Short mmCIF file of N, CA, C and O in Angstrom, two decimals:
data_model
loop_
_atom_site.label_atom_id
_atom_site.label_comp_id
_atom_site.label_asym_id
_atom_site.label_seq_id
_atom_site.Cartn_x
_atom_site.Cartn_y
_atom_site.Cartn_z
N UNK G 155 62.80 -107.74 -122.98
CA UNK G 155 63.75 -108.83 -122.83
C UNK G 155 64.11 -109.43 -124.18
O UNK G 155 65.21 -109.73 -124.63
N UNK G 156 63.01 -109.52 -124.67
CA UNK G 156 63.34 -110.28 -126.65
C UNK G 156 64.02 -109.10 -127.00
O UNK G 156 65.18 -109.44 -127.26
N UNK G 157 63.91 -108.02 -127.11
CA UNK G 157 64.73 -106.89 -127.83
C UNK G 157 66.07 -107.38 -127.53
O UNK G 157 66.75 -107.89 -128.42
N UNK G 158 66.58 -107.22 -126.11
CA UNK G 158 67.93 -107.77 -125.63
C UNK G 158 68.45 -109.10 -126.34
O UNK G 158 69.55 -109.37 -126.80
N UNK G 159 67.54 -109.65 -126.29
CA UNK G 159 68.33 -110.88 -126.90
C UNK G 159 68.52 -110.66 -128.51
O UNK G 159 69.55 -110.94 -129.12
N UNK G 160 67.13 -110.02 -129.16
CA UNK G 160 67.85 -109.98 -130.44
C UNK G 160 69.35 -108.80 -131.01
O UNK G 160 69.97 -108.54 -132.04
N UNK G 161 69.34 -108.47 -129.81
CA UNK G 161 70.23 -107.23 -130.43
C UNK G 161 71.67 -107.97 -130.11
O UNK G 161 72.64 -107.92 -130.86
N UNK G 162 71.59 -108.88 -128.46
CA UNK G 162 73.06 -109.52 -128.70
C UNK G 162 73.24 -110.74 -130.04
O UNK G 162 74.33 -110.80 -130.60
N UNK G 163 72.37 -111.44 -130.37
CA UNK G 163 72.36 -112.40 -131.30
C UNK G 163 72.55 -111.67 -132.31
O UNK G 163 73.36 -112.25 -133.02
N UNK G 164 72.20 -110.57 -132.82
CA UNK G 164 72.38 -109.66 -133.68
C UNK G 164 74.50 -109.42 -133.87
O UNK G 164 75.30 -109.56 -134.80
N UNK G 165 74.56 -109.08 -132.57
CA UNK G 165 75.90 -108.62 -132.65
C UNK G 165 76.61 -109.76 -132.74
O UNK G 165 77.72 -109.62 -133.27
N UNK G 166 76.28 -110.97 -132.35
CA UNK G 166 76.92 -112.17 -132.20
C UNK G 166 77.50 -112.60 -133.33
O UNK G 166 78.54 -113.25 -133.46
N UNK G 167 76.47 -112.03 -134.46
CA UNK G 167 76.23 -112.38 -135.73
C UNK G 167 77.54 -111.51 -136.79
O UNK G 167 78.31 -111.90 -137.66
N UNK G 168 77.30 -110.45 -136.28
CA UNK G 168 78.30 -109.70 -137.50
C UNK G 168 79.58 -110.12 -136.58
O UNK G 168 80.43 -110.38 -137.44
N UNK G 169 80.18 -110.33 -135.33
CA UNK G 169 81.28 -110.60 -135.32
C UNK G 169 81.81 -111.82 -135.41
O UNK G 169 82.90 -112.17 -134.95
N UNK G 170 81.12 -112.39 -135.95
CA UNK G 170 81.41 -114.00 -136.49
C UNK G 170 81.42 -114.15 -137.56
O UNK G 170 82.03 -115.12 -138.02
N UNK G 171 80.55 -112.98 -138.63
CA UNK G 171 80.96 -112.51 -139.87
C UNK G 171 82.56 -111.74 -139.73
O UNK G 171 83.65 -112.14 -140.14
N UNK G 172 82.32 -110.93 -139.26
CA UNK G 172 83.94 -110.13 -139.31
C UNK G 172 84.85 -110.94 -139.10
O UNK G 172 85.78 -110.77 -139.88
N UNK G 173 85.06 -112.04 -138.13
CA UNK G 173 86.25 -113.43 -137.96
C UNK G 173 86.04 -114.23 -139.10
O UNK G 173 86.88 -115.10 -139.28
N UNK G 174 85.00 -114.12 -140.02
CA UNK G 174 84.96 -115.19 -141.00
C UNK G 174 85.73 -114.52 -142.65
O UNK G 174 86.03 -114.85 -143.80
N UNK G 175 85.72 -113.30 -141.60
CA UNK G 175 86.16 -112.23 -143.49
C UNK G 175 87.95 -112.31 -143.20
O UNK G 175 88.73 -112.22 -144.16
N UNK G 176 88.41 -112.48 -141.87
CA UNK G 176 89.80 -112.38 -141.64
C UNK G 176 89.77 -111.02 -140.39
O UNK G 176 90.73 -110.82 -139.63
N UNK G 177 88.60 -110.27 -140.38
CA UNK G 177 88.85 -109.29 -139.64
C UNK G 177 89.48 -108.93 -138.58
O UNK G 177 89.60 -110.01 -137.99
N UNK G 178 90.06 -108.00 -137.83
CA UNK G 178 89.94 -108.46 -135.94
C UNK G 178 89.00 -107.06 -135.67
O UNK G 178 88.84 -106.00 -136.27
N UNK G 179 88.55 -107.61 -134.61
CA UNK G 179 87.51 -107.14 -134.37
C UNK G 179 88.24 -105.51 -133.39
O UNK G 179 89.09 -105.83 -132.57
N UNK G 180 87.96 -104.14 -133.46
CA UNK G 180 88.57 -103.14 -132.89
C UNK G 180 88.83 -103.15 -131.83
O UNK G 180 89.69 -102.32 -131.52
N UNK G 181 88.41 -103.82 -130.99
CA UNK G 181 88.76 -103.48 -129.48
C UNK G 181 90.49 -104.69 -129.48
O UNK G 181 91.47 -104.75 -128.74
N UNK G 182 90.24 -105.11 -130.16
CA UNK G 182 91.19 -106.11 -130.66
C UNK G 182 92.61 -106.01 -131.31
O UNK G 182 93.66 -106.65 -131.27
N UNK G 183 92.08 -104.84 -131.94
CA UNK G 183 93.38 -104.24 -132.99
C UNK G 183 93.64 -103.56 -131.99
O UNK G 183 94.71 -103.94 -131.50
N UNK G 184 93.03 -102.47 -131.28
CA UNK G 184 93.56 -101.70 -130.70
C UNK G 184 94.10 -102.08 -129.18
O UNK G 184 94.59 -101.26 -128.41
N UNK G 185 93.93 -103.42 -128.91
CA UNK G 185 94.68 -103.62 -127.79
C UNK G 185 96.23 -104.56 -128.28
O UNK G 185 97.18 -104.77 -127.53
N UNK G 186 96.12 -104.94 -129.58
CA UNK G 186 97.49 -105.43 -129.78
C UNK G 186 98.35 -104.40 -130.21
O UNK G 186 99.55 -104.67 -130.31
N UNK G 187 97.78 -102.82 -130.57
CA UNK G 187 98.62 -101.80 -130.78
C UNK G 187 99.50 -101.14 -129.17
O UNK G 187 100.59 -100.63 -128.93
N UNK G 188 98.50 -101.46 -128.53
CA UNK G 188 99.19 -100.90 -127.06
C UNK G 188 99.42 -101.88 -126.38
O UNK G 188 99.00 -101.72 -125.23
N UNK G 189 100.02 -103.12 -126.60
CA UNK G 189 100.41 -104.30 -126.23
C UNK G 189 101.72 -103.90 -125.79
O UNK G 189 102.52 -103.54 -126.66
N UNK G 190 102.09 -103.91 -124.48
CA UNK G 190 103.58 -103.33 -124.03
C UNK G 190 104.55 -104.47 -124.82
O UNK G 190 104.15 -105.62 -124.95
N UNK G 191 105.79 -104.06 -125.29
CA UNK G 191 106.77 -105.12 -125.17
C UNK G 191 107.20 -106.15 -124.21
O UNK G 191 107.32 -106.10 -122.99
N UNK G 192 107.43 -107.27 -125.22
CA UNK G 192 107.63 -108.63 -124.39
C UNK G 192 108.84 -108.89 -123.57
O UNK G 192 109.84 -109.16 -124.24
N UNK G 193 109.03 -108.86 -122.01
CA UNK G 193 110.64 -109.56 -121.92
C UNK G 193 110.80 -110.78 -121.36
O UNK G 193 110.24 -111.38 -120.44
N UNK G 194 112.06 -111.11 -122.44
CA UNK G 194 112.19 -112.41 -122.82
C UNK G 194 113.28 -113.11 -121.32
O UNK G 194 114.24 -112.43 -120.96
N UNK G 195 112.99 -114.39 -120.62
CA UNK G 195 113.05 -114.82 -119.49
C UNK G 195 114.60 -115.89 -120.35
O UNK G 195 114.68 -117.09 -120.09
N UNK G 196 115.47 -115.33 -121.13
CA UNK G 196 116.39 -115.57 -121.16
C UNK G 196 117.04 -116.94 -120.64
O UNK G 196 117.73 -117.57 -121.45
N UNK G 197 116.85 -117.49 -119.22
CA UNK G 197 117.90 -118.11 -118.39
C UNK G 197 116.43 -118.94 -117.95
O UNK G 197 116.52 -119.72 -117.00
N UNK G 198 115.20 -118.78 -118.56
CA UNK G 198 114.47 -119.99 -117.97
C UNK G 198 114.36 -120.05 -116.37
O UNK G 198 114.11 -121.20 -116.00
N UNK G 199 114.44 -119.42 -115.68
CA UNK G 199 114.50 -119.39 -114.33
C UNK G 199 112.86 -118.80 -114.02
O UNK G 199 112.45 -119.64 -113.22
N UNK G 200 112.18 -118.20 -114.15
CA UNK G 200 110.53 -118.03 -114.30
C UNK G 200 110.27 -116.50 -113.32
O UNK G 200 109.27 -116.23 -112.66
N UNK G 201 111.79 -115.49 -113.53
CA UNK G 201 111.74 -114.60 -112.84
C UNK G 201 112.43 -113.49 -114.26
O UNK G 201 112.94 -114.16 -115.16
N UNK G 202 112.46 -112.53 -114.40
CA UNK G 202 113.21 -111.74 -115.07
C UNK G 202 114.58 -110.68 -114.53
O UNK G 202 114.21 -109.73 -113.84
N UNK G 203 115.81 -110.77 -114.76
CA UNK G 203 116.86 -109.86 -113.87
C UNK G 203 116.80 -108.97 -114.52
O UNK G 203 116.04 -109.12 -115.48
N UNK G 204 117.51 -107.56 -114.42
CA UNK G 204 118.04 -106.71 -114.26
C UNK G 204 118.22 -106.49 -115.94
O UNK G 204 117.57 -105.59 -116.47
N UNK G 205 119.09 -107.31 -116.72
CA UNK G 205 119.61 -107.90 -117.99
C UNK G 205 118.96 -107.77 -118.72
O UNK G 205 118.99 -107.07 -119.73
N UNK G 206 117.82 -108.82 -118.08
CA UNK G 206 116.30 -109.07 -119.15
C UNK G 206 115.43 -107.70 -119.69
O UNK G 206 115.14 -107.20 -120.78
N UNK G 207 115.19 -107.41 -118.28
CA UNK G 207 114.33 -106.31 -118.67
C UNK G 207 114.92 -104.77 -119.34
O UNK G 207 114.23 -103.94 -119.93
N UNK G 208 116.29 -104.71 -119.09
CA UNK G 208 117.01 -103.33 -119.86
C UNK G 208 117.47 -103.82 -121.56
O UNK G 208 118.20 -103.21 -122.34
N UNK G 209 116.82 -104.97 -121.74
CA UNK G 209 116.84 -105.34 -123.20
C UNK G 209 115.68 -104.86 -123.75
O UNK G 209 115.78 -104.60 -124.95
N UNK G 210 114.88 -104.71 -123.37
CA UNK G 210 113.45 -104.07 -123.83
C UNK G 210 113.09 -102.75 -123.07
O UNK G 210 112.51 -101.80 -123.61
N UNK G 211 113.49 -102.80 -121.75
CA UNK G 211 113.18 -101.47 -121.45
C UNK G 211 114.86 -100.63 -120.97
O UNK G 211 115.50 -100.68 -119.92
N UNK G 212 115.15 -99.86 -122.40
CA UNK G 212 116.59 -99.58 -121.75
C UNK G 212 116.67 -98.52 -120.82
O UNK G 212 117.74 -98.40 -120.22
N UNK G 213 115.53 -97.53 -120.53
CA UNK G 213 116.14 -96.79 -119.47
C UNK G 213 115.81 -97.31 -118.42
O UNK G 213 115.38 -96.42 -117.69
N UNK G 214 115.78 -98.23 -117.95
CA UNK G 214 115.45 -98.83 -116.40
C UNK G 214 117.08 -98.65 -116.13
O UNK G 214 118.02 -98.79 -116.91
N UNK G 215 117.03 -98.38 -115.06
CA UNK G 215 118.15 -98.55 -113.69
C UNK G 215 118.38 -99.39 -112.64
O UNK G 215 117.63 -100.18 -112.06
N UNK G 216 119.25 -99.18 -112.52
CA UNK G 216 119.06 -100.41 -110.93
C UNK G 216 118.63 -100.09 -110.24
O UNK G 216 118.26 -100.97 -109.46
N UNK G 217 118.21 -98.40 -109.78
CA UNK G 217 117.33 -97.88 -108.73
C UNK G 217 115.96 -98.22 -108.92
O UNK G 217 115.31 -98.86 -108.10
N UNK G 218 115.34 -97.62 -110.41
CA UNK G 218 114.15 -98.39 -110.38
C UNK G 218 113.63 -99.65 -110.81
O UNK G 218 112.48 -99.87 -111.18
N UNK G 219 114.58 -100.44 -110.74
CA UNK G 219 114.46 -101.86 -110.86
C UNK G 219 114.38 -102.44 -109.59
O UNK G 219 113.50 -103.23 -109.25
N UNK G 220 115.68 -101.87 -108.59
CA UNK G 220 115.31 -102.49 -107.29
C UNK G 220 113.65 -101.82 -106.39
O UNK G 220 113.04 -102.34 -105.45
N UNK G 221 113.39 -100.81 -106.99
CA UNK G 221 111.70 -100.22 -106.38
C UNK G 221 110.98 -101.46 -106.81
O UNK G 221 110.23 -102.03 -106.02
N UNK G 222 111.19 -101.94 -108.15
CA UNK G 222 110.16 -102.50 -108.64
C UNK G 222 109.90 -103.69 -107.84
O UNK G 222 108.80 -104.10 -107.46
N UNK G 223 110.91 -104.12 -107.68
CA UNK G 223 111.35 -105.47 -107.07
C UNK G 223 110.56 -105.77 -105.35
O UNK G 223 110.88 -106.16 -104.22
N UNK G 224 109.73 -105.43 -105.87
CA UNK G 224 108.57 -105.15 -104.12
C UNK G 224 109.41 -106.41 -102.73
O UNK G 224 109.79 -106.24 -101.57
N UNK G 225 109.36 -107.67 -103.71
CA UNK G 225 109.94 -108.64 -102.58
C UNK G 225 110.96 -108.35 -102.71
O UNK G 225 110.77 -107.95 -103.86
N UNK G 226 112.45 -108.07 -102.49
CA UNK G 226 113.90 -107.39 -102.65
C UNK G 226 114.47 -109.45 -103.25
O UNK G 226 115.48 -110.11 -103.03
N UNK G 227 113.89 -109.57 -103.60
CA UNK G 227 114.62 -111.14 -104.47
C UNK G 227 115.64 -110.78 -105.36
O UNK G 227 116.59 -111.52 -105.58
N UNK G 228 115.48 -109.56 -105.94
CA UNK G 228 116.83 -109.30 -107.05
C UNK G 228 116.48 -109.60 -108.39
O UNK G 228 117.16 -109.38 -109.40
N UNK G 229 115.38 -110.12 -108.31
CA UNK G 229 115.12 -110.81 -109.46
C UNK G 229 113.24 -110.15 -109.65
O UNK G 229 112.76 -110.04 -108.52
N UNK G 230 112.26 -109.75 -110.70
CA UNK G 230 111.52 -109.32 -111.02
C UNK G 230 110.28 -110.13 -111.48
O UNK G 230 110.06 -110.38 -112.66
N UNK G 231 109.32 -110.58 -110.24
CA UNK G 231 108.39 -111.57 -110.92
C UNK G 231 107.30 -110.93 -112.12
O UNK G 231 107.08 -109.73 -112.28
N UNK G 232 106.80 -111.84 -112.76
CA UNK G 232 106.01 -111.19 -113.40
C UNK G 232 104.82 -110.56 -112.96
O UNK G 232 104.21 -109.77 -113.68
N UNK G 233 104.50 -110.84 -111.91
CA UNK G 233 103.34 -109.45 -111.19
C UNK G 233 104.19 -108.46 -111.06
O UNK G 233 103.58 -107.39 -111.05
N UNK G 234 105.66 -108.32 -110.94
CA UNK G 234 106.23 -107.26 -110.42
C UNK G 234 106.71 -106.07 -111.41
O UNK G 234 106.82 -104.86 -111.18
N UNK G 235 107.09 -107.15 -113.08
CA UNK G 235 107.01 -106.94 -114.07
C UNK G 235 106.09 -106.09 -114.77
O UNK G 235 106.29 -105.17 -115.56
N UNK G 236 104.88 -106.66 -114.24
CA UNK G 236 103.62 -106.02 -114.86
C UNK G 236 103.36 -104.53 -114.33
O UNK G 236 103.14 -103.51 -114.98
N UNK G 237 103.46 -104.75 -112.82
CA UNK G 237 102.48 -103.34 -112.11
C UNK G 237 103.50 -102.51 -112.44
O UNK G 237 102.99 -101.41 -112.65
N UNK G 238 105.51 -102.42 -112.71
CA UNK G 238 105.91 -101.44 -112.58
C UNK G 238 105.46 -100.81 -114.41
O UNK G 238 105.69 -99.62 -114.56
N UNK G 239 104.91 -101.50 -115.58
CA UNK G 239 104.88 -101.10 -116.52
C UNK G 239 103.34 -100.70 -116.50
O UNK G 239 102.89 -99.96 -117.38
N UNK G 240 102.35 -101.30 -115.27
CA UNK G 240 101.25 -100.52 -115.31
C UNK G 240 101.57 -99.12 -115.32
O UNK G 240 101.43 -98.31 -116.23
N UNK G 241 102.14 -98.93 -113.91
CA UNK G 241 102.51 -97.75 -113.02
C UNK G 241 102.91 -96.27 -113.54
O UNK G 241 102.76 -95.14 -113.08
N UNK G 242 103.79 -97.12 -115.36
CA UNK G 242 104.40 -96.29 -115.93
C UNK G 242 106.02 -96.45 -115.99
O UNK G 242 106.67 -96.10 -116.98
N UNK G 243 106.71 -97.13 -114.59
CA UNK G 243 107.72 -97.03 -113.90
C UNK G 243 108.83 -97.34 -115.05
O UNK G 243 109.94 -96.81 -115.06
N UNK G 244 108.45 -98.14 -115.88
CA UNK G 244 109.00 -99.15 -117.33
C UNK G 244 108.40 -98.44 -118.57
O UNK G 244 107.28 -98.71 -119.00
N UNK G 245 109.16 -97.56 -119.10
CA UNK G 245 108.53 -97.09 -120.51
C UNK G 245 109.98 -97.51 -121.61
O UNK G 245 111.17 -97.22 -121.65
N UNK G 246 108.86 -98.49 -122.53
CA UNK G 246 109.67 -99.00 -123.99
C UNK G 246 110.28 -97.93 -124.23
O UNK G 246 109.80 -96.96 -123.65
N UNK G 247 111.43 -97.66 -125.05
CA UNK G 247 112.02 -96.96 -126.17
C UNK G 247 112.11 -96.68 -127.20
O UNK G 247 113.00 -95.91 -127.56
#
C-alpha cells in the first residue's frame, strides 16, 4: 500500500514539475492535436444549422445533416453535433 502511494506522490511530483517548466503534459498535447474543429453558433440561438456546420465541415450535405439531426428540429444540437463527428459522419477538410 506505501509503495502505491509513493509512486502516485512520486508522479504527482514530476507533473507539477513539468506545469512548472511550461510543459503540457502528453496525453495533453496529444489530445489538443486531435481536437476536432470548432463550429461556431453564429446566430446565438444554442443550436448549430446547416450554414454553421458546412463552414468547418464542408463536405456535409443536407442528407447527412438531416441523419444527423436525430430530433428532425432542422437545426443540430450539440450532442447531435458531437456523436455525428464521433461516428465519423463529419470529417474536417
Amino acid at each position: 500500500m506505501n509503495k502505491i502511494a509513493f509512486v502516485l506522490a512520486a508522479s504527482a511530483l514530476s507533473a507539477t514539475a513539468a506545469f512548472a517548466e511550461g510543459e503540457a503534459p502528453a496525453a495533453d498535447a496529444a489530445a489538443t492535436e486531435a481536437a476536432a474543429p470548432v463550429v461556431t453558433d453564429t446566430d446565438a440561438n444554442g443550436t448549430f444549422s446547416l450554414v454553421e456546420v458546412q463552414a468547418v465541415y464542408t463536405a456535409v450535405t443536407e442528407e447527412t445533416f438531416k441523419a444527423a439531426d436525430t430530433d428532425a428540429s432542422g437545426e443540430l444540437s450539440a450532442e447531435e453535433l458531437q456523436a455525428a463527428v464521433d461516428a465519423g459522419t463529419f470529417v474536417a477538410a
